[in-house]
CSV table of C-alpha atoms in Angstrom, one decimal:
chain,number,residue,atom,x,y,z
A,238,MET,CA,-0.1,0.1,-0.2
A,239,ASN,CA,1.2,3.5,-1.0
A,240,SER,CA,2.6,5.2,2.3
A,241,ASP,CA,0.2,8.2,1.8
A,242,PHE,CA,-2.7,5.8,2.1
A,243,LYS,CA,-1.2,4.1,5.1
A,244,PHE,CA,-1.2,7.5,6.8
A,245,THR,CA,-4.8,8.0,6.1
A,246,ILE,CA,-5.6,5.0,8.0
A,247,ALA,CA,-3.2,5.2,10.8
A,248,ASN,CA,-6.0,6.1,13.4
A,249,ALA,CA,-8.5,4.0,11.7
A,250,ASP,CA,-10.6,1.1,13.4
A,251,GLU,CA,-9.6,-2.5,13.2
A,252,GLN,CA,-12.4,-3.2,10.7
A,253,SER,CA,-11.1,-0.3,8.1
A,254,LEU,CA,-7.4,-1.5,8.7
A,255,GLN,CA,-8.5,-5.2,7.6
A,256,ARG,CA,-10.3,-3.8,4.7
A,257,TRP,CA,-7.4,-2.7,3.2
A,258,GLN,CA,-4.9,-5.1,4.3
A,259,GLY,CA,-2.8,-6.8,1.3
A,260,ILE,CA,-4.1,-4.1,-0.9
A,261,THR,CA,-1.4,-2.2,-3.2
A,262,ARG,CA,-2.2,1.1,-4.7
A,263,PRO,CA,0.8,2.3,-7.1
A,264,TYR,CA,-0.6,6.0,-6.4
A,265,SER,CA,-0.6,8.6,-3.8
A,266,LEU,CA,-3.6,10.2,-2.0
A,267,MET,CA,-2.5,13.5,-3.6
A,268,ASP,CA,-3.2,11.9,-7.0
A,269,VAL,CA,-6.6,10.7,-5.6
A,270,GLU,CA,-7.3,14.4,-4.3
A,271,ARG,CA,-6.1,16.0,-7.8
A,272,LEU,CA,-8.5,13.8,-9.7
A,273,ARG,CA,-11.6,13.8,-7.7
A,274,GLY,CA,-12.6,17.4,-8.2
A,275,SER,CA,-13.8,20.2,-5.7
A,276,VAL,CA,-17.3,18.6,-4.8
A,277,ARG,CA,-17.4,15.4,-3.1
A,278,ILE,CA,-20.6,13.5,-4.4
A,279,GLU,CA,-21.9,10.9,-2.1
A,280,HIS,CA,-23.2,7.4,-3.8
A,281,THR,CA,-25.1,5.7,-1.0
A,282,LEU,CA,-26.0,2.5,-2.5
A,283,ALA,CA,-22.7,1.5,-3.9
A,284,ARG,CA,-21.1,2.3,-0.5
A,285,MET,CA,-23.7,0.4,1.4
A,286,GLY,CA,-23.3,-2.5,-0.9
A,287,ALA,CA,-19.7,-2.5,-0.8
A,288,GLU,CA,-19.5,-2.4,3.2
A,289,ASN,CA,-22.3,-5.0,3.3
A,290,LEU,CA,-20.8,-7.3,0.9
A,291,TRP,CA,-17.3,-7.1,2.7
A,292,ASN,CA,-19.0,-7.8,6.0
A,293,LEU,CA,-20.8,-11.0,4.6
A,294,LEU,CA,-17.7,-12.4,3.0
A,295,HIS,CA,-16.0,-12.2,6.5
A,296,THR,CA,-19.0,-13.4,8.5
A,297,GLU,CA,-20.6,-16.0,6.6
A,298,PRO,CA,-19.4,-19.5,5.2
A,299,TYR,CA,-19.9,-18.3,1.9
A,300,VAL,CA,-22.0,-15.9,-0.2
A,301,ALA,CA,-24.1,-17.3,-2.7
A,302,ALA,CA,-25.7,-15.5,-5.5
A,303,LEU,CA,-27.7,-15.9,-8.8
A,304,GLY,CA,-27.5,-14.1,-12.1
A,305,ALA,CA,-30.6,-11.7,-12.3
A,306,MET,CA,-31.3,-10.2,-15.5
A,307,THR,CA,-34.5,-8.1,-14.6
A,308,GLY,CA,-35.2,-6.1,-11.5
A,309,ASN,CA,-38.3,-8.4,-10.5
A,310,GLN,CA,-36.1,-11.4,-10.4
A,311,ALA,CA,-33.5,-9.5,-8.2
A,312,ILE,CA,-36.3,-8.8,-5.9
A,313,GLN,CA,-37.4,-12.3,-5.8
A,314,GLN,CA,-34.0,-13.8,-5.0
A,315,VAL,CA,-33.9,-11.1,-1.9
A,316,HIS,CA,-37.1,-11.9,-0.9
A,317,ALA,CA,-36.2,-15.7,-0.9
A,318,GLY,CA,-33.2,-15.1,1.3
A,319,LEU,CA,-30.1,-14.7,-0.8
A,320,LYS,CA,-28.0,-11.8,0.3
A,321,ALA,CA,-26.1,-10.8,-2.7
A,322,ILE,CA,-26.9,-10.7,-6.5
A,323,TYR,CA,-24.8,-11.4,-9.7
A,324,VAL,CA,-25.2,-8.9,-12.8
A,325,SER,CA,-23.9,-11.0,-15.8
A,326,GLY,CA,-22.6,-9.4,-18.7
A,327,TRP,CA,-23.4,-12.5,-20.6
A,328,GLN,CA,-27.1,-12.2,-19.7
A,329,VAL,CA,-26.9,-8.4,-20.4
A,330,ALA,CA,-25.8,-9.4,-23.7
A,331,ALA,CA,-28.1,-12.0,-24.4
A,332,ASP,CA,-31.3,-10.2,-23.7
A,333,ALA,CA,-31.1,-6.8,-21.6
A,334,ASN,CA,-28.6,-4.6,-23.4
A,335,LEU,CA,-29.2,-0.8,-24.5
A,336,SER,CA,-29.0,-1.6,-28.3
A,337,GLY,CA,-32.0,-4.1,-28.2
A,338,GLU,CA,-30.0,-6.9,-29.8
A,339,MET,CA,-29.5,-10.3,-29.0
A,340,TYR,CA,-25.7,-11.1,-28.6
A,341,PRO,CA,-23.4,-13.6,-27.7
A,342,ASP,CA,-21.1,-12.7,-24.9
A,343,GLN,CA,-18.2,-11.2,-26.9
A,344,SER,CA,-18.5,-7.6,-25.6
A,345,LEU,CA,-20.7,-6.4,-28.5
A,346,TYR,CA,-23.1,-4.5,-26.5
A,347,PRO,CA,-23.1,-0.8,-25.5
A,348,ALA,CA,-20.2,-0.4,-22.4
A,349,ASP,CA,-22.9,1.1,-20.4
A,350,SER,CA,-25.4,-1.8,-20.4
A,351,VAL,CA,-24.3,-3.4,-17.5
A,352,PRO,CA,-24.2,-0.2,-15.3
A,353,SER,CA,-27.9,0.5,-16.6
A,354,MET,CA,-28.7,-3.0,-15.6
A,355,VAL,CA,-27.4,-2.5,-12.1
A,356,ARG,CA,-29.3,0.8,-11.9
A,357,ARG,CA,-32.3,-0.9,-13.4
A,358,ILE,CA,-32.1,-3.7,-10.3
A,359,ASN,CA,-31.3,-1.3,-7.6
A,360,LYS,CA,-34.4,0.8,-8.8
A,361,ALA,CA,-36.7,-2.4,-8.5
A,362,LEU,CA,-35.3,-3.0,-4.9
A,363,GLN,CA,-35.8,0.4,-4.1
A,364,ARG,CA,-39.4,0.3,-5.0
A,365,ALA,CA,-39.7,-3.0,-3.1
A,366,ASP,CA,-38.3,-1.3,0.0
A,367,GLN,CA,-40.4,1.6,-0.4
A,368,THR,CA,-43.7,-0.5,-0.8
A,369,HIS,CA,-43.2,-2.2,2.2
A,370,HIS,CA,-41.7,0.2,4.3
A,371,SER,CA,-44.9,2.5,3.8
A,372,GLU,CA,-47.0,-0.6,5.0
A,373,GLY,CA,-45.0,-0.9,7.9
A,374,LYS,CA,-43.3,-4.0,7.0
A,375,ASN,CA,-39.4,-3.5,7.7
A,376,GLY,CA,-38.0,-7.3,8.2
A,377,ILE,CA,-36.3,-7.4,4.8
A,378,SER,CA,-33.1,-5.7,4.0
A,379,TRP,CA,-33.9,-5.2,0.3
A,380,PHE,CA,-30.5,-3.4,-1.1
A,381,ALA,CA,-28.6,-6.7,-1.5
A,382,PRO,CA,-25.0,-6.0,-2.7
A,383,LEU,CA,-24.6,-6.3,-6.3
A,384,ILE,CA,-21.6,-8.1,-8.3
A,385,ALA,CA,-21.3,-6.6,-11.4
A,386,ASP,CA,-19.4,-7.8,-14.7
A,387,ALA,CA,-17.0,-5.2,-16.3
A,388,GLU,CA,-16.0,-7.7,-19.0
A,389,ALA,CA,-12.6,-6.9,-20.1
A,390,GLY,CA,-13.1,-3.2,-19.5
A,391,PHE,CA,-14.5,-2.3,-23.1
A,392,GLY,CA,-11.0,-1.2,-24.2
A,393,GLY,CA,-7.8,0.2,-22.3
A,394,ASN,CA,-7.1,1.8,-19.0
A,395,LEU,CA,-9.0,4.8,-19.3
A,396,ASN,CA,-12.1,2.7,-20.2
A,397,ALA,CA,-11.9,0.5,-17.5
A,398,PHE,CA,-11.5,3.8,-15.2
A,399,GLU,CA,-14.6,5.4,-16.7
A,400,LEU,CA,-16.8,2.0,-16.7
A,401,MET,CA,-15.7,1.5,-13.1
A,402,LYS,CA,-16.8,5.0,-12.4
A,403,ALA,CA,-20.3,4.1,-14.0
A,404,MET,CA,-20.8,1.0,-12.2
A,405,ILE,CA,-20.5,2.9,-8.8
A,406,GLU,CA,-23.0,5.6,-9.9
A,407,ALA,CA,-25.3,3.0,-10.6
A,408,GLY,CA,-24.7,1.3,-7.1
A,409,ALA,CA,-22.4,-1.6,-7.7
A,410,ALA,CA,-20.9,-3.1,-4.9
A,411,CYS,CA,-18.2,-5.2,-6.5
A,412,VAL,CA,-16.7,-5.2,-10.1
A,413,HIS,CA,-14.9,-7.8,-11.9
A,414,PHE,CA,-12.3,-7.6,-14.8
A,415,GLU,CA,-11.1,-10.4,-16.6
A,416,ASP,CA,-7.7,-10.7,-18.5
A,417,GLN,CA,-8.7,-11.1,-21.9
A,418,LEU,CA,-8.0,-8.8,-24.9
A,419,SER,CA,-11.4,-6.7,-24.6
A,420,SER,CA,-11.7,-6.3,-28.6
A,421,ALA,CA,-11.3,-10.5,-29.1
A,422,LYS,CA,-13.1,-10.9,-25.4
A,423,LYS,CA,-15.1,-14.5,-25.2
A,424,CYS,CA,-17.2,-16.0,-22.6
A,425,GLY,CA,-15.1,-18.2,-20.3
A,426,HIS,CA,-16.3,-21.2,-21.7
A,427,LEU,CA,-16.1,-20.5,-25.7
A,428,GLY,CA,-12.7,-21.1,-27.5
A,429,GLY,CA,-10.5,-18.5,-29.1
A,430,LYS,CA,-9.8,-16.3,-26.1
A,431,VAL,CA,-6.7,-14.1,-26.1
A,432,LEU,CA,-5.1,-12.9,-23.0
A,433,VAL,CA,-3.4,-9.6,-22.6
A,434,SER,CA,-0.2,-9.5,-20.9
A,435,THR,CA,0.0,-9.8,-17.0
A,436,GLY,CA,1.1,-6.2,-16.7
A,437,GLU,CA,-1.7,-4.6,-18.9
A,438,ALA,CA,-4.3,-6.8,-16.8
A,439,ILE,CA,-3.0,-5.4,-13.5
A,440,GLN,CA,-3.3,-2.0,-15.2
A,441,LYS,CA,-6.7,-2.3,-15.6
A,442,LEU,CA,-7.0,-3.3,-11.9
A,443,VAL,CA,-5.2,-0.4,-10.8
A,444,ALA,CA,-7.5,1.7,-13.1
A,445,ALA,CA,-11.0,0.3,-11.4
A,446,ARG,CA,-9.1,0.9,-8.2
A,447,LEU,CA,-8.2,4.5,-8.9
A,448,ALA,CA,-11.8,5.2,-9.8
A,449,SER,CA,-13.3,3.9,-6.7
A,450,ASP,CA,-10.8,5.9,-4.7
A,451,VAL,CA,-11.5,8.9,-6.8
A,452,MET,CA,-15.4,8.4,-6.3
A,453,GLY,CA,-14.8,7.9,-2.7
A,454,VAL,CA,-16.3,4.5,-2.4
A,455,PRO,CA,-14.6,1.2,-1.1
A,456,THR,CA,-16.0,-0.9,-4.1
A,457,LEU,CA,-14.8,-4.4,-4.0
A,458,ILE,CA,-12.8,-5.6,-7.2
A,459,MET,CA,-12.5,-9.0,-8.6
A,460,ALA,CA,-10.0,-10.2,-10.7
A,461,ARG,CA,-10.6,-13.1,-13.1
A,462,THR,CA,-8.2,-15.0,-15.0
A,463,ASP,CA,-9.1,-17.2,-18.4
A,464,ALA,CA,-5.5,-18.6,-18.5
A,465,ASP,CA,-6.8,-21.9,-17.8
A,466,SER,CA,-8.2,-22.3,-21.0
A,467,ALA,CA,-7.1,-19.4,-23.3
A,468,ALA,CA,-4.4,-20.6,-25.6
A,469,LEU,CA,-3.4,-17.1,-27.1
A,470,LEU,CA,-1.6,-14.0,-25.8
A,471,THR,CA,-1.5,-10.6,-27.1
A,472,SER,CA,2.5,-9.9,-26.5
A,473,ASP,CA,5.6,-11.5,-24.9
A,474,ILE,CA,6.7,-8.3,-23.5
A,475,ASP,CA,6.0,-9.4,-19.8
A,476,ALA,CA,8.5,-11.5,-18.5
A,477,ARG,CA,5.9,-13.2,-16.2
A,478,ASP,CA,4.4,-14.7,-19.1
A,479,ARG,CA,7.3,-16.0,-21.2
A,480,GLU,CA,7.4,-19.3,-19.5
A,481,PHE,CA,4.2,-20.2,-20.9
A,482,LEU,CA,4.9,-19.3,-24.6
A,483,THR,CA,5.4,-22.1,-27.0
A,484,GLY,CA,6.8,-20.2,-29.6
A,485,GLU,CA,4.1,-20.3,-32.1
A,486,ARG,CA,2.6,-17.3,-33.5
A,487,THR,CA,-1.0,-17.1,-35.4
A,488,ALA,CA,-2.2,-15.1,-38.5
A,489,GLU,CA,-3.5,-12.5,-36.4
A,490,GLY,CA,0.1,-12.3,-34.9
A,491,PHE,CA,-1.1,-13.6,-31.2
A,492,PHE,CA,1.3,-15.7,-29.3
A,493,GLY,CA,0.7,-19.4,-28.4
A,494,ILE,CA,0.6,-20.3,-24.7
A,495,ARG,CA,0.5,-23.4,-22.5
A,496,SER,CA,-2.8,-22.9,-20.7
A,497,GLY,CA,-3.9,-24.4,-17.7
A,498,LEU,CA,-4.0,-24.1,-13.8
A,499,LYS,CA,0.0,-23.4,-13.3
A,500,CYS,CA,-0.5,-20.5,-15.8
A,501,ALA,CA,-3.8,-19.4,-13.7
A,502,ILE,CA,-2.2,-19.5,-10.7
A,503,ALA,CA,0.6,-17.3,-11.8
A,504,ARG,CA,-1.7,-14.8,-13.2
A,505,ALA,CA,-3.8,-14.7,-9.9
A,506,MET,CA,-0.9,-14.1,-7.5
A,507,ALA,CA,0.3,-11.4,-9.7
A,508,TYR,CA,-3.1,-9.7,-9.3
A,509,ALA,CA,-3.6,-10.5,-5.7
A,510,PRO,CA,-2.1,-7.1,-4.5
A,511,TYR,CA,-4.4,-5.0,-6.6
A,512,ALA,CA,-7.8,-7.2,-5.9
A,513,ASP,CA,-10.2,-8.1,-3.1
A,514,LEU,CA,-11.2,-11.3,-4.8
A,515,LEU,CA,-9.6,-13.6,-7.3
A,516,TRP,CA,-11.7,-15.9,-9.8
A,517,CYS,CA,-10.1,-18.6,-12.0
A,518,GLU,CA,-12.9,-19.5,-14.9
A,519,THR,CA,-12.7,-23.2,-15.2
A,520,SER,CA,-13.8,-25.8,-17.9
A,521,LYS,CA,-15.9,-28.1,-15.6
A,522,PRO,CA,-16.8,-28.5,-11.7
A,523,ASP,CA,-13.8,-30.2,-10.2
A,524,LEU,CA,-12.8,-30.0,-6.4
A,525,GLN,CA,-9.3,-31.0,-7.1
A,526,GLU,CA,-8.6,-28.2,-9.2
A,527,ALA,CA,-10.0,-25.8,-7.0
A,528,LYS,CA,-8.0,-27.1,-4.5
A,529,GLU,CA,-5.0,-26.8,-6.3
A,530,PHE,CA,-5.6,-23.3,-7.6
A,531,ALA,CA,-6.6,-22.4,-3.9
A,532,GLU,CA,-3.4,-23.7,-2.4
A,533,GLY,CA,-1.3,-22.1,-5.1
A,534,VAL,CA,-2.6,-18.6,-4.3
A,535,HIS,CA,-2.6,-19.2,-0.6
A,536,ALA,CA,1.0,-20.2,-0.5
A,537,LYS,CA,1.8,-16.8,-1.2
A,538,PHE,CA,-1.3,-14.9,-0.1
A,539,PRO,CA,-2.9,-16.8,2.9
A,540,GLY,CA,-6.7,-15.7,3.3
A,541,LYS,CA,-7.0,-14.3,-0.2
A,542,LEU,CA,-10.7,-14.3,-1.0
A,543,LEU,CA,-11.8,-16.5,-3.6
A,544,ALA,CA,-14.8,-16.5,-6.1
A,545,TYR,CA,-16.0,-19.8,-8.1
A,546,ASN,CA,-18.5,-19.8,-11.0
A,547,CYS,CA,-20.9,-22.7,-10.6
A,548,SER,CA,-21.8,-22.2,-14.4
A,549,PRO,CA,-24.7,-23.5,-16.3
A,550,SER,CA,-22.3,-24.1,-19.0
A,551,PHE,CA,-21.2,-27.4,-17.1
A,552,ASN,CA,-23.3,-30.5,-17.3
A,553,TRP,CA,-23.2,-30.9,-13.7
A,554,LYS,CA,-24.8,-34.4,-13.5
A,555,LYS,CA,-22.2,-35.7,-16.1
A,556,HIS,CA,-19.4,-34.7,-14.0
A,557,LEU,CA,-20.5,-35.3,-10.2
A,558,SER,CA,-22.7,-37.6,-8.3
A,559,ASP,CA,-26.0,-36.1,-6.3
A,560,SER,CA,-23.9,-36.4,-3.1
A,561,THR,CA,-21.1,-34.6,-4.5
A,562,ILE,CA,-23.1,-31.8,-6.0
A,563,ALA,CA,-25.0,-31.1,-2.7
A,564,SER,CA,-21.9,-30.9,-0.8
A,565,PHE,CA,-19.9,-29.1,-3.6
A,566,GLN,CA,-20.1,-25.4,-2.1
A,567,ARG,CA,-19.6,-26.2,1.3
A,568,GLU,CA,-16.3,-28.1,0.2
A,569,LEU,CA,-15.5,-24.8,-1.8
A,570,ALA,CA,-16.0,-22.4,1.0
A,571,ALA,CA,-13.8,-24.7,3.1
A,572,MET,CA,-11.0,-23.8,0.6
A,573,GLY,CA,-11.7,-19.9,0.6
A,574,TYR,CA,-14.1,-19.7,-2.0
A,575,LYS,CA,-16.3,-17.2,-0.2
A,576,PHE,CA,-18.3,-15.9,-3.3
A,577,GLN,CA,-20.1,-18.8,-5.2
A,578,PHE,CA,-22.4,-17.5,-7.8
A,579,ILE,CA,-24.4,-19.2,-11.0
A,580,THR,CA,-24.0,-16.5,-13.6
A,581,LEU,CA,-27.0,-17.4,-15.9
A,582,ALA,CA,-29.4,-18.5,-13.4
A,583,GLY,CA,-31.8,-15.6,-14.8
A,584,PHE,CA,-31.5,-16.7,-18.3
A,585,HIS,CA,-32.3,-19.9,-17.6
A,586,SER,CA,-34.8,-20.0,-15.3
A,587,LEU,CA,-36.7,-17.2,-17.4
A,588,ASN,CA,-36.7,-19.4,-20.6
A,589,LEU,CA,-37.6,-22.6,-19.0
A,590,SER,CA,-40.5,-21.3,-16.8
A,591,MET,CA,-41.9,-19.5,-19.9
A,592,PHE,CA,-41.5,-22.3,-22.4
A,593,GLU,CA,-43.1,-24.9,-19.8
A,594,LEU,CA,-46.3,-22.5,-19.5
A,595,ALA,CA,-46.3,-21.6,-23.2
A,596,ARG,CA,-46.5,-25.4,-24.1
A,597,GLY,CA,-49.2,-26.1,-21.6
A,598,TYR,CA,-51.3,-23.1,-22.9
A,599,LYS,CA,-50.8,-24.3,-26.3
A,600,ARG,CA,-52.0,-27.6,-25.3
A,601,GLU,CA,-54.6,-27.1,-22.5
A,602,GLY,CA,-55.3,-23.4,-22.8
A,603,MET,CA,-56.7,-21.4,-19.6
A,604,ALA,CA,-56.2,-24.6,-17.4
A,605,ALA,CA,-52.6,-23.9,-18.0
A,606,TYR,CA,-52.5,-20.8,-16.5
A,607,SER,CA,-54.8,-21.6,-14.0
A,608,GLN,CA,-52.4,-24.1,-12.7
A,609,LEU,CA,-49.7,-21.5,-12.6
A,610,GLN,CA,-51.6,-19.4,-10.4
A,611,GLU,CA,-52.5,-22.0,-8.1
A,612,ARG,CA,-48.8,-22.5,-7.5
A,613,GLU,CA,-48.6,-18.9,-6.9
A,614,PHE,CA,-51.4,-19.1,-4.3
A,615,ARG,CA,-49.5,-21.9,-2.4
A,616,PHE,CA,-46.2,-20.0,-2.5
A,617,GLU,CA,-48.1,-17.0,-1.2
A,618,HIS,CA,-49.4,-19.1,1.7
A,619,SER,CA,-46.5,-20.9,2.6
A,620,ASP,CA,-43.6,-18.6,1.9
A,621,GLN,CA,-45.4,-15.0,1.6
A,622,TYR,CA,-44.7,-14.9,-2.3
A,623,GLN,CA,-46.0,-11.7,-3.2
A,624,ALA,CA,-45.9,-11.1,-7.0
A,625,VAL,CA,-49.3,-13.0,-7.4
A,626,LYS,CA,-50.9,-9.6,-6.3
A,627,HIS,CA,-48.9,-7.9,-9.2
A,628,GLN,CA,-50.6,-4.3,-9.0
A,629,ARG,CA,-49.5,-4.0,-5.2
A,630,PHE,CA,-46.3,-5.7,-6.1
A,631,VAL,CA,-45.2,-3.0,-8.5
A,632,GLY,CA,-46.1,-0.2,-6.1
A,633,THR,CA,-49.8,0.9,-6.9
A,634,GLY,CA,-50.5,1.2,-3.2
A,635,TYR,CA,-47.5,3.0,-2.5
A,636,PHE,CA,-48.6,5.7,-5.2
A,637,ASP,CA,-51.8,5.7,-3.8
A,638,ASP,CA,-50.5,6.7,-0.6
A,639,VAL,CA,-48.6,9.5,-2.3
A,640,GLN,CA,-51.6,10.6,-3.6
A,641,HIS,CA,-53.3,10.5,-0.5
A,642,VAL,CA,-50.7,12.9,1.3
A,643,ILE,CA,-50.8,15.3,-1.6
A,644,THR,CA,-54.6,15.7,-1.3
A,645,SER,CA,-54.8,15.9,2.5
A,646,GLY,CA,-56.8,12.5,2.4
A,647,THR,CA,-59.6,13.8,0.0
A,648,THR,CA,-58.6,11.8,-3.2
A,649,SER,CA,-61.2,9.8,-4.8
A,650,THR,CA,-59.2,8.2,-7.4
A,651,LYS,CA,-57.2,5.6,-5.1
A,652,ALA,CA,-56.2,2.6,-7.6
A,653,LEU,CA,-55.9,-0.3,-5.4
A,654,GLU,CA,-59.3,0.3,-3.8
A,655,GLY,CA,-62.1,-1.3,-5.7
A,656,SER,CA,-59.3,-3.3,-7.8
A,657,THR,CA,-60.1,-6.8,-8.8
A,658,GLU,CA,-57.0,-7.6,-7.3
A,659,ASN,CA,-58.3,-6.5,-3.9
A,660,LYS,CA,-61.8,-8.2,-4.6
A,661,GLN,CA,-60.6,-11.5,-5.8
A,662,PHE,CA,-57.2,-12.2,-4.2
A,663,GLY,CA,-57.7,-11.1,-0.7
A,664,LYS,CA,-55.5,-12.7,1.9
A,665,PRO,CA,-53.3,-15.5,1.2
A,666,GLU,CA,-55.4,-18.1,2.9
A,667,GLU,CA,-58.6,-17.0,1.4
A,668,ALA,CA,-57.0,-17.5,-2.1
A,669,LEU,CA,-55.5,-20.8,-1.2
A,670,ASN,CA,-59.0,-22.0,0.1
A,671,SER,CA,-60.5,-20.9,-3.2
A,672,VAL,CA,-58.0,-23.3,-4.8
A,673,VAL,CA,-58.3,-26.3,-2.8
A,674,GLY,CA,-62.1,-25.7,-2.4
A,675,THR,CA,-62.0,-25.8,1.4
């Protein structure tokens, strides 16, 4: 850590000291102050999320998250009890980017698309919080920390700097950057991946840390390496990369490298001083590989936080037994993988649930939809599922309350009063009784 930053935390409490332990900043506090500007702008959701996530990573056995691609999915995840939300670039590329296109995960979408999704999810969580608070229900902490995908930074160091700022403005708690060439970026489970030099990848992490310092937010930074499977490298300039060179060149001028865990571990150790968490993208769910990576990193950086992608790209039953799958995350947590996530959970759950409904609707008509509604009533009764009352869920009652306050209680145009939802759905037990006929 730069000496200036050491000085600023010299009188900090133990928690603050722990937060920055092992983090290297190759710049000074004076640099940050010069770049910050004269007005200090607060980023409440980003700060709150970062502090919450850091605490969870150090108090929970591990933090489990699912990828959400809509605000409603995020609400359901939090209501179901998950404590963090993953915002996947893959999912944004597929069906939630600002160009309105369906793309593969190759950084083809506008660079501000993931910050936009982060903002959209936070807005949905804010509405859920407002609705429940206005009803006197404060038992759920709705603002779960969001872990967001910055891909390979969508360009050079300055692109990474600006993207990190956009993530913080949108309210992200943690942002991850991978060590691929941004112009040739691929999903970690596709072929043709090209790594940048270790030094260039470190500069992207420094750019992200500088951006968070300039914004005054303790945003977590996750460094991902694709070196386990990437076979190409942009340059042989970095001495740390040379032991993995094969001596081959491609038509594009890329250098061939020997990929694998040894290469991934070497890169992760190089990134460790500049990141809060380390993630090695793997090709299959393998506890032995996970152990080898963790032990390799922890030999030099004991206790360094690790992340693991429990990917839908893996055929889980093909590789693991039911009992191993059931204990997989606990065993990872024991190795130090404190953040574990399913990147494309939103994509797969959305598509399968809609296909099942559409297929049933085509075959059975309204009977199929009625069966879905019956399931909603049962979940409402047993687990307080709330989206069955869709008018209230999106805030109709909240805005009735706003109108009531504005008109000093004289309004005659409240929307939820007299609605079919209020008349026909009633209390959870009443709706369930209408289903079972009791």
